[in-house]
Coordinates of C-alpha atoms and ligand atoms in Angstrom, one line a residue:
M224 CA -21.1 -33.0 36.3
Q225 CA -17.4 -34.2 35.2
Q226 CA -16.4 -32.2 32.6
R227 CA -13.1 -29.9 32.1
V228 CA -13.2 -26.8 30.9
R229 CA -11.3 -26.1 27.7
K230 CA -13.9 -24.1 25.8
I231 CA -15.2 -21.0 27.0
V232 CA -18.1 -19.2 25.5
I233 CA -19.2 -15.5 26.6
V234 CA -22.3 -14.7 25.1
G235 CA -23.2 -11.0 25.0
G236 CA -20.3 -7.4 24.3
G237 CA -21.7 -5.0 26.7
T238 CA -19.9 -4.0 29.4
A239 CA -20.1 -7.7 31.4
G240 CA -19.0 -9.7 28.4
W241 CA -15.7 -8.3 27.9
M242 CA -14.6 -7.7 31.6
A243 CA -15.1 -11.3 32.2
A244 CA -13.6 -11.9 29.2
T245 CA -10.6 -9.9 29.9
T246 CA -10.5 -11.0 33.5
I247 CA -10.2 -15.0 32.3
A248 CA -8.5 -14.3 29.6
R249 CA -5.7 -12.5 31.8
L250 CA -5.5 -14.5 34.3
S251 CA -5.9 -17.8 33.1
K252 CA -2.5 -17.2 30.6
G253 CA -1.1 -20.9 30.1
V254 CA -3.9 -22.6 31.4
G255 CA -5.4 -23.1 27.1
F256 CA -8.7 -22.3 27.6
D257 CA -10.3 -21.6 24.2
I258 CA -12.1 -18.3 24.6
E259 CA -15.4 -16.8 22.3
L260 CA -17.5 -14.2 22.9
V261 CA -20.9 -14.1 20.9
E262 CA -22.1 -10.4 20.3
S263 CA -24.8 -8.8 18.2
M264 CA -24.7 -5.1 17.3
E265 CA -28.2 -5.5 15.6
I266 CA -28.4 -5.6 19.5
G267 CA -26.6 -3.3 20.8
T268 CA -25.9 -2.9 24.5
V269 CA -28.1 -1.0 27.0
G270 CA -25.5 1.7 26.8
V271 CA -25.4 3.6 29.9
G272 CA -23.2 2.7 33.3
E273 CA -21.1 5.1 33.1
A274 CA -19.9 6.1 36.8
T275 CA -18.3 3.3 39.1
I276 CA -16.5 2.9 42.9
P277 CA -12.9 2.2 43.9
P278 CA -12.3 -1.1 43.6
I279 CA -12.2 -0.3 39.8
S280 CA -8.5 0.7 40.4
E281 CA -8.1 -3.2 41.7
F282 CA -9.6 -4.7 38.8
N283 CA -7.8 -2.0 36.6
R284 CA -4.0 -3.1 38.5
S285 CA -5.0 -7.1 38.1
M286 CA -5.7 -6.6 34.5
Q287 CA -2.3 -4.3 34.4
I288 CA -4.1 -1.4 32.7
D289 CA -2.8 1.7 32.7
E290 CA -5.0 4.9 34.3
N291 CA -3.7 7.4 32.2
D292 CA -4.7 5.9 28.9
F293 CA -7.3 4.2 30.4
M294 CA -8.6 7.5 30.6
R295 CA -8.1 9.0 27.5
A296 CA -9.7 6.3 25.7
T297 CA -13.0 6.4 27.6
Q298 CA -12.7 10.2 27.9
A299 CA -12.6 9.7 31.7
S300 CA -13.0 12.1 35.2
I301 CA -12.7 10.9 38.7
K302 CA -15.0 10.4 41.1
L303 CA -14.4 10.8 45.1
G304 CA -17.7 10.5 45.8
I305 CA -22.2 10.7 45.0
E306 CA -23.4 14.0 45.9
F307 CA -27.2 13.3 46.9
V308 CA -29.4 16.6 46.7
D309 CA -32.6 17.1 47.7
W310 CA -33.4 13.2 49.0
T311 CA -33.5 14.4 53.3
R312 CA -35.7 17.2 52.5
H313 CA -35.8 20.0 49.9
D314 CA -32.5 22.7 49.5
H315 CA -30.3 19.5 51.0
S316 CA -26.8 18.0 50.1
Y317 CA -25.0 15.6 51.1
I318 CA -22.1 14.3 50.2
H319 CA -21.2 9.7 50.0
P320 CA -17.7 9.8 50.0
F321 CA -15.8 7.2 49.4
G322 CA -12.7 8.7 51.7
W323 CA -13.0 8.0 55.7
Y324 CA -13.9 10.6 58.1
G325 CA -11.5 11.7 60.2
V326 CA -9.2 8.6 62.4
P327 CA -10.5 6.1 64.3
M328 CA -9.6 6.4 67.6
H329 CA -9.1 4.4 70.7
G330 CA -10.1 1.8 69.2
I331 CA -13.4 3.0 67.7
Y332 CA -14.6 4.9 64.5
F333 CA -14.1 8.6 64.8
H334 CA -18.0 9.5 63.7
H335 CA -18.7 8.6 67.8
F336 CA -16.5 11.1 68.4
W337 CA -18.3 13.5 66.4
L338 CA -21.0 12.1 67.7
R339 CA -20.0 13.7 71.2
H340 CA -19.5 16.6 70.0
L341 CA -22.8 17.3 68.3
A342 CA -24.2 16.4 72.4
Q343 CA -22.6 19.0 73.3
G344 CA -23.7 21.9 71.1
G345 CA -20.7 21.4 68.6
T346 CA -21.2 23.3 65.5
I347 CA -17.9 21.7 63.2
P348 CA -20.3 19.3 60.4
A349 CA -18.1 16.1 60.2
D350 CA -17.8 16.7 56.4
A351 CA -15.1 19.3 57.6
F352 CA -12.9 16.0 58.6
C353 CA -13.3 13.8 55.2
S354 CA -10.9 14.7 52.3
N355 CA -13.2 13.3 49.9
I356 CA -15.7 15.4 50.6
M357 CA -13.9 18.3 51.0
A358 CA -12.1 17.8 47.2
C359 CA -15.5 17.3 46.3
R360 CA -17.2 21.3 46.9
Q361 CA -13.7 22.5 46.0
N362 CA -13.2 20.6 42.4
R363 CA -10.2 19.4 43.6
F364 CA -8.2 16.1 42.9
G365 CA -5.1 15.2 43.8
K366 CA -2.6 12.1 44.5
L367 CA -0.5 11.9 48.0
Q368 CA 3.0 13.4 47.4
P369 CA 6.2 11.1 48.1
D370 CA 6.9 13.4 51.6
D371 CA 2.5 13.7 52.3
R372 CA 3.2 13.5 56.1
L373 CA -0.2 13.8 56.9
P374 CA -2.1 11.3 59.2
I375 CA -5.0 11.3 56.9
P376 CA -5.5 8.6 54.3
P377 CA -5.4 10.0 50.6
L378 CA -8.3 10.5 48.4
A379 CA -10.4 7.3 47.4
Y380 CA -11.5 7.6 44.2
A381 CA -13.5 6.1 41.1
Y382 CA -14.1 7.1 37.5
H383 CA -16.4 8.0 35.1
F384 CA -16.1 6.7 32.1
D385 CA -18.5 6.7 28.5
A386 CA -19.3 2.9 28.5
G387 CA -19.1 2.3 24.9
L388 CA -15.9 3.4 24.8
Y389 CA -15.1 1.1 27.9
A390 CA -16.2 -1.5 25.9
L391 CA -14.2 -1.4 23.3
Y392 CA -11.0 -0.6 25.2
L393 CA -11.7 -4.0 27.0
R394 CA -12.3 -5.7 24.0
K395 CA -8.9 -4.4 22.3
L396 CA -6.8 -5.9 25.5
A397 CA -9.1 -9.4 25.7
E398 CA -8.7 -9.9 21.7
A399 CA -4.1 -9.1 22.0
D400 CA -4.9 -12.0 24.8
G401 CA -6.5 -14.0 22.2
V402 CA -10.4 -14.0 22.4
K403 CA -11.9 -14.9 19.4
R404 CA -15.2 -11.6 18.6
T405 CA -17.7 -14.1 16.9
E406 CA -20.4 -11.6 15.3
G407 CA -24.0 -12.4 14.7
K408 CA -27.2 -13.3 16.7
I409 CA -27.6 -16.2 18.3
V410 CA -31.3 -17.9 17.6
S411 CA -31.4 -20.6 19.5
V412 CA -29.3 -22.7 22.5
Q413 CA -28.3 -26.3 22.3
Q414 CA -28.5 -28.4 25.9
D415 CA -27.7 -32.2 26.8
G416 CA -30.9 -34.3 27.0
E417 CA -29.7 -35.9 29.7
S418 CA -27.9 -33.3 32.2
G419 CA -29.3 -30.1 30.8
F420 CA -26.0 -28.3 30.7
I421 CA -25.7 -26.3 27.7
E422 CA -23.2 -27.1 24.5
S423 CA -24.3 -25.1 22.0
V424 CA -25.5 -22.0 20.6
T425 CA -26.4 -21.7 17.2
L426 CA -26.4 -18.0 15.0
E427 CA -28.7 -16.6 12.9
D428 CA -27.1 -17.2 9.9
G429 CA -26.3 -21.2 11.1
R430 CA -23.1 -20.9 12.2
V431 CA -23.1 -23.0 15.9
V432 CA -20.6 -22.3 18.7
A433 CA -19.8 -25.2 20.8
G434 CA -18.5 -25.0 24.4
D435 CA -18.3 -26.3 27.8
L436 CA -18.8 -23.7 29.8
F437 CA -21.1 -20.0 28.9
I438 CA -20.8 -17.4 30.5
D439 CA -24.4 -15.0 29.8
C440 CA -23.8 -11.7 29.8
S441 CA -26.9 -10.9 27.0
G442 CA -28.5 -8.2 29.5
F443 CA -31.6 -8.0 31.2
R444 CA -33.0 -10.9 28.7
G445 CA -30.7 -13.2 30.4
L446 CA -30.5 -15.8 27.5
L447 CA -29.2 -18.8 28.6
I448 CA -29.7 -18.6 32.8
E449 CA -33.7 -17.5 32.4
Q450 CA -34.8 -18.2 28.5
T451 CA -33.4 -21.6 28.7
L452 CA -32.5 -22.7 32.3
H453 CA -34.9 -21.1 34.0
A454 CA -33.0 -20.0 36.9
G455 CA -36.0 -18.1 38.4
Y456 CA -35.8 -14.1 39.2
E457 CA -36.5 -12.5 43.3
D458 CA -38.5 -9.1 42.5
W459 CA -37.5 -6.7 44.8
S460 CA -39.7 -3.6 43.8
H461 CA -41.6 -4.1 47.1
W462 CA -38.2 -2.7 48.6
L463 CA -36.9 -0.5 45.4
P464 CA -39.4 0.6 42.8
C465 CA -38.6 2.9 40.7
D466 CA -38.5 0.3 37.3
R467 CA -37.8 2.5 34.3
A468 CA -35.0 4.9 32.7
M469 CA -34.9 7.7 31.0
A470 CA -30.9 8.6 29.7
V471 CA -29.9 11.3 27.6
P472 CA -26.3 13.1 27.5
C473 CA -25.5 16.6 27.6
E474 CA -23.3 19.4 26.4
R475 CA -20.4 19.9 29.3
T476 CA -20.0 22.4 31.3
A477 CA -17.0 24.2 31.9
T478 CA -16.0 22.5 35.2
T479 CA -16.1 18.9 35.6
T480 CA -16.9 17.5 38.8
P481 CA -15.3 14.9 40.6
Y482 CA -18.4 13.4 41.9
T483 CA -21.6 12.0 40.5
R484 CA -25.1 14.1 41.0
S485 CA -28.1 12.2 42.4
T486 CA -30.6 14.5 43.1
A487 CA -34.3 13.0 44.3
R488 CA -37.1 14.5 41.7
E489 CA -41.2 13.6 42.2
A490 CA -40.6 10.2 41.1
G491 CA -37.7 9.1 41.3
W492 CA -34.5 10.5 41.1
Q493 CA -31.9 12.2 38.2
W494 CA -28.3 11.2 37.7
R495 CA -25.8 13.3 36.5
I496 CA -22.6 11.9 35.4
P497 CA -19.1 14.6 33.8
L498 CA -17.5 12.9 31.7
Q499 CA -14.6 14.8 29.9
H500 CA -16.3 15.0 26.0
R501 CA -20.3 15.0 27.8
T502 CA -23.0 14.7 30.6
G503 CA -24.1 12.0 30.8
N504 CA -28.0 12.2 32.6
G505 CA -31.3 10.2 33.3
Y506 CA -34.1 9.9 35.1
V507 CA -34.5 6.4 37.5
Y508 CA -38.9 6.6 37.9
C509 CA -41.0 4.6 39.2
S510 CA -43.8 4.0 36.2
E511 CA -46.5 3.9 38.5
F512 CA -46.5 7.2 39.7
M513 CA -45.1 9.3 36.0
S514 CA -45.4 8.0 32.9
D515 CA -42.5 7.7 30.4
D516 CA -43.5 10.7 28.4
E517 CA -43.7 13.1 31.0
A518 CA -39.9 11.8 32.5
A519 CA -38.2 12.2 28.9
S520 CA -39.7 16.2 29.1
K521 CA -38.9 16.5 33.1
L522 CA -35.0 15.3 32.8
L523 CA -34.9 17.3 29.5
E524 CA -36.3 20.4 31.1
R525 CA -33.1 19.8 34.4
L526 CA -30.2 19.1 31.9
D527 CA -26.7 21.3 32.2
G528 CA -26.1 21.8 28.9
K529 CA -27.6 21.5 25.4
A530 CA -28.8 17.5 25.2
L531 CA -27.3 15.8 22.8
G532 CA -30.3 13.2 21.2
T533 CA -33.6 12.4 22.5
P534 CA -33.7 10.0 26.0
R535 CA -33.9 6.8 25.4
P536 CA -36.2 4.6 27.9
L537 CA -35.1 2.0 29.6
R538 CA -37.3 -0.6 31.5
F539 CA -36.3 -3.0 34.5
K540 CA -37.2 -4.9 37.7
G541 CA -35.4 -4.7 40.6
G542 CA -34.1 -7.8 42.2
R543 CA -31.8 -10.9 42.0
R544 CA -31.6 -14.1 39.6
K545 CA -32.4 -17.2 42.0
V546 CA -29.5 -18.6 41.3
V547 CA -26.4 -17.0 39.2
W548 CA -24.7 -19.9 38.1
K549 CA -27.0 -22.8 37.5
K550 CA -25.7 -26.3 35.6
N551 CA -22.3 -24.9 32.9
V552 CA -23.9 -21.3 33.2
L553 CA -23.2 -18.4 35.0
S554 CA -24.5 -15.2 34.2
V555 CA -22.6 -11.9 34.7
G556 CA -24.2 -8.3 34.9
L557 CA -28.1 -7.5 33.8
A558 CA -28.4 -11.3 33.2
S559 CA -27.6 -12.1 36.8
G560 CA -30.2 -9.1 38.4
F561 CA -30.3 -5.6 38.6
L562 CA -30.4 -2.5 41.6
E563 CA -30.9 0.6 40.0
P564 CA -27.5 2.5 40.2
L565 CA -28.0 4.7 42.7
E566 CA -25.2 3.8 44.1
S567 CA -23.6 2.9 41.1
T568 CA -22.6 -0.4 42.0
S569 CA -23.7 -2.4 39.1
I570 CA -20.1 -2.3 37.2
H571 CA -18.3 -3.0 40.4
L572 CA -20.8 -6.3 40.8
I573 CA -19.2 -7.6 37.7
Q574 CA -16.1 -7.5 38.9
S575 CA -16.8 -9.2 42.0
M576 CA -18.6 -12.0 40.4
C577 CA -15.7 -12.9 37.7
A578 CA -13.0 -12.8 40.3
R579 CA -14.4 -15.0 42.3
F580 CA -15.5 -17.4 39.6
V581 CA -11.2 -17.1 38.8
F582 CA -11.4 -18.0 42.3
M583 CA -13.8 -21.2 42.8
F584 CA -13.0 -22.4 38.6
P585 CA -14.7 -25.6 37.8
G586 CA -11.5 -27.5 37.2
D587 CA -12.9 -30.7 37.0
G588 CA -16.4 -30.7 36.9
F589 CA -19.2 -28.5 38.0
N590 CA -19.1 -29.7 41.6
P591 CA -22.5 -28.4 42.8
A592 CA -21.1 -27.7 45.9
T593 CA -19.3 -24.5 44.5
I594 CA -21.9 -24.1 43.1
D595 CA -24.1 -23.7 45.9
R596 CA -21.7 -21.0 48.0
F597 CA -21.2 -18.6 44.8
N598 CA -25.2 -18.2 45.0
R599 CA -24.9 -18.1 48.3
L600 CA -22.0 -15.8 47.7
A601 CA -23.5 -13.5 45.1
R602 CA -26.5 -13.6 47.5
E603 CA -25.1 -12.0 49.9
E604 CA -23.1 -9.6 48.5
L605 CA -26.8 -8.1 46.5
E606 CA -28.7 -8.1 49.7
E607 CA -26.0 -5.4 51.1
I608 CA -26.9 -3.3 48.6
R609 CA -30.2 -3.3 48.5
D610 CA -30.3 -2.4 52.2
L611 CA -28.5 0.4 51.5
L612 CA -30.1 1.4 48.4
V613 CA -33.4 1.1 50.6
L614 CA -32.2 3.2 52.9
H615 CA -32.2 6.2 50.7
Y616 CA -36.1 5.3 50.3
T617 CA -37.4 5.4 53.7
A618 CA -34.8 7.5 55.9
T619 CA -36.7 10.8 54.1
E620 CA -38.4 13.0 56.0
R621 CA -39.9 13.8 52.2
D622 CA -43.6 13.1 51.6
D623 CA -45.1 15.8 48.8
T624 CA -45.7 13.7 46.3
P625 CA -47.9 9.7 45.9
F626 CA -44.0 8.6 45.0
W627 CA -42.0 9.8 48.1
R628 CA -45.8 8.9 50.5
H629 CA -45.3 5.6 48.9
C630 CA -41.5 5.0 49.8
R631 CA -41.9 6.4 53.5
A632 CA -44.5 3.6 53.8
I633 CA -42.1 0.8 52.6
K634 CA -41.7 -2.2 55.1
K635 CA -37.8 -2.4 55.7
P636 CA -35.9 -5.3 55.1
E637 CA -34.6 -6.9 58.9
S638 CA -31.2 -6.5 58.2
L639 CA -32.0 -3.0 57.5
A640 CA -34.5 -2.4 60.0
Q641 CA -31.6 -3.6 62.3
A642 CA -29.2 -1.3 61.4
W643 CA -30.9 1.5 61.7
E644 CA -32.2 0.4 65.1
M645 CA -28.9 0.1 66.3
Y646 CA -27.4 3.5 64.6
E647 CA -30.3 5.6 66.0
S648 CA -29.9 3.8 69.6
S649 CA -26.1 3.9 70.2
G650 CA -24.5 5.0 66.9
D651 CA -23.1 1.4 66.6
I652 CA -22.7 0.7 62.7
I653 CA -21.3 -2.9 62.6
I654 CA -19.6 -3.5 59.6
E655 CA -19.2 -7.7 58.8
G656 CA -16.6 -8.9 56.9
G657 CA -16.1 -8.9 53.5
V658 CA -19.1 -6.9 52.6
L659 CA -18.7 -4.0 50.1
F660 CA -19.5 -0.7 51.8
K661 CA -17.6 0.2 55.0
E662 CA -18.6 2.3 57.7
P663 CA -18.4 6.1 56.2
S664 CA -20.7 4.2 53.7
W665 CA -22.9 3.9 56.3
F666 CA -22.1 6.7 58.3
A667 CA -22.7 9.2 55.3
I668 CA -26.0 7.9 54.5
M669 CA -27.6 7.7 57.2
H670 CA -26.4 11.3 59.1
G671 CA -26.9 12.5 55.5
Q672 CA -30.1 11.0 55.4
G673 CA -31.4 12.3 58.6
L674 CA -31.0 9.9 60.8
K675 CA -30.0 10.6 64.9
P676 CA -28.7 8.5 66.9
R677 CA -30.0 8.9 70.6
S678 CA -26.2 8.3 71.4
Y679 CA -22.9 7.1 71.0
H680 CA -19.9 5.1 71.9
P681 CA -18.8 5.7 75.8
F682 CA -14.9 5.5 75.0
A683 CA -15.6 9.1 72.9
N684 CA -16.3 10.1 76.1
I685 CA -12.6 9.0 76.7
P686 CA -10.8 12.4 76.2
S687 CA -11.5 15.5 77.7
D688 CA -13.2 18.7 76.2
A689 CA -9.9 20.1 75.5
E690 CA -8.0 17.1 73.8
L691 CA -10.8 16.7 71.6
Q692 CA -10.9 20.4 70.4
R693 CA -7.5 20.1 69.8
R694 CA -7.2 16.3 67.7
F695 CA -10.5 17.9 66.2
D696 CA -8.8 20.8 65.0
L697 CA -6.3 18.9 63.7
M698 CA -7.7 16.7 62.1
A699 CA -10.2 19.2 60.5
G700 CA -7.2 21.6 59.3
D701 CA -5.0 18.9 58.2
V702 CA -7.3 17.7 55.7
L703 CA -7.9 21.5 54.1
K704 CA -4.1 22.1 54.5
R705 CA -3.9 18.5 52.0
V706 CA -6.7 19.8 49.7
A707 CA -5.1 23.4 49.5
T708 CA -2.6 21.7 47.4
F709 CA -4.9 19.7 44.6
P710 CA -5.2 21.1 41.6
T711 CA -8.6 21.5 40.5
H712 CA -9.9 18.5 39.0
D713 CA -9.7 19.9 34.8
E714 CA -5.8 20.9 36.0
W715 CA -5.3 17.0 36.8
I716 CA -6.8 15.5 33.7
R717 CA -5.4 18.4 31.4
A718 CA -2.2 17.2 33.2
N719 CA -2.6 13.3 33.3
C720 CA -4.9 12.2 30.8
P721 CA -6.4 15.1 28.4
A722 CA -8.4 12.4 26.2
P723 CA -8.9 13.4 22.2
P724 CA -12.2 15.6 21.1
L725 CA -14.5 13.5 19.7
A726 CA -17.2 14.0 17.4
M727 CA -20.4 13.8 19.4
K728 CA -22.9 11.5 17.9
A729 CA -26.6 11.7 18.6
M730 CA -27.7 9.1 20.6
Ligands
LIG79 C1 -30.8 3.4 34.0 C2 -29.3 3.0 34.0 C3 -28.3 3.3 34.0 C4 -27.4 2.6 35.0 N1 -26.0 3.3 35.5 C5 -25.1 2.5 36.4 C6 -23.4 3.2 36.6 O1 -23.8 4.4 36.7 N2 -23.0 2.2 37.1 C7 -22.6 1.0 37.0 O2 -22.4 0.7 38.0 N3 -24.4 1.2 36.3 C8 -24.5 1.1 35.5 N4 -25.7 0.2 35.4 C9 -26.0 -1.2 34.9 C10 -24.6 -1.4 33.9 O3 -25.0 -0.5 32.7 C11 -24.5 -2.9 33.5 O4 -23.8 -3.1 34.2 C12 -23.7 -2.8 32.7 O5 -23.7 -2.2 31.3 C13 -23.4 -4.4 31.8 O6 -24.2 -4.8 30.7 P1 -24.6 -6.3 30.3 O7 -23.2 -6.1 29.5 O8 -24.6 -7.3 31.3 O9 -24.9 -5.9 29.5 P2 -25.4 -4.8 28.1 O10 -24.9 -4.1 28.0 O11 -27.4 -5.3 27.5 O12 -25.2 -6.1 27.2 C14 -25.4 -7.8 26.6 C15 -24.7 -8.0 25.1 O13 -25.5 -9.7 25.2 C16 -25.9 -8.7 23.9 N5 -27.1 -10.1 23.8 C17 -27.6 -9.9 23.5 N6 -28.9 -10.9 23.3 C18 -28.3 -11.7 22.2 C19 -28.3 -12.7 21.5 N7 -29.1 -13.3 21.0 N8 -27.1 -13.1 20.4 C20 -26.2 -12.4 20.2 N9 -25.9 -11.2 21.2 C21 -26.4 -10.7 22.1 C22 -25.8 -8.2 23.3 O14 -25.4 -7.6 21.4 C23 -24.6 -7.6 24.3 O15 -23.4 -7.3 23.5 C24 -26.9 0.7 35.1 C25 -28.0 0.2 34.6 C26 -29.1 1.3 34.1 C27 -30.4 -0.1 33.0

């Protein structure tokens, strides 16, 4: 256990590998680690993972990444939220925004006041109080002007980007910080006979790469954490039945929408991710209810531009690695577990795992208590996201296909059942410290998926009817005023970060 870390080996050069390399290299400058990343072009990367969530701006800030430069280099667009189409029922859509609804009053969340408004027969939709949603609906984006005095918060946003270009962008940063890249396929792994710690990996051509600490970013295969250390996998497919995806890009449309779209389909759902040079698409489905050929042909039928290639199949099992850190191996990215991309959380999990690892870095050795705590935090983080995903599938009126009837019968995790019951009985959304998804996310999805609270917080009755109406008019008016000052999303991109034209290759 007492093994001072000097040499760090990162296995894999996808988004996880290069994010880990950039984070550790940039934040550890001055410590003098020797960092080597091994990747195999022959194996390649998963090639998807193009929608993100707002904490990615913290990553950019801490890595000193210039936003415009990064957006140009990765053909990126802005993401203000996700539109969920046909999830609740056919011909229905709602947006899960990244920003807040209204402002909290009398010490409680805004949504309680809106529930009162509804209970009194009011008809103003909750969306009217959220600038992110209104900006999505009008395809606008902008940042606060220095003289902006409106009391509503600025737009919270993330990005859509080209996964391949993103890995390349991070690679340049990491290499500039001294990370050594080694191209080659790992064919065997050597362990210490007594402790089981990984000592080195051997490449196909016989080269040996030794290290003190190994970061397994080898994707679904989990080369070190699973194939070598047998950490174990907890299968969550009884909660999240989708296990396949078909992915294909298509030509871009005239308008670059500032949000991801997720459309519920007969046996899963379809994503649409608008980038500057193309649109990314995929059908996530459950193999028990749909064949690969059918998924591919349904996806191609439903693109809004000409397909740029043939659909590429991907297989996965929703769940988590039982321990993400074992001995001297930390698994990051797909090697650490996978939750389908319904809420675009995987890249965030890479970011948060790397940040936490830096924080809990093994200094003089690998302390079992630190490793246990790390694994517990990773589990809790994933369970919260899992609950939000299961909510989408189980709070639905849809029963029009065997897949949706199967979803409606899913027995919810206890933690979700509790959150659901609290919201339905009293409109309460209780957010614990440190969780990723805050009140507006839970409200957007619970309300959007059709859950109806029987009551609301008693403090929401404090303002008189006239006073509540006055505040509502003011807030909804401010949202409209704010959004009207923003340029369209395309105008904003043209003014700030237009990407160079790229020759489009088929996938
Ligand atoms: C269908 C789908 C859609 C997704 N959409 C999103 C999304 O919208 N948003 C989001 O946040 N996330 C999304 N994700 C997740 C996201 O794609 C991943 O989290 C992200 O790409 C990180 O992948 P990775 O680097 O862990 O693995 P990979 O990209 O698979 O990289 C693995 C690396 O390991 C290397 N490797 C493997 N074996 C060896 C070996 N023997 N020798 C040498 N090198 C080896 C490979 O060459 C490669 O470089 C999606 C995932 C799927 C499956």
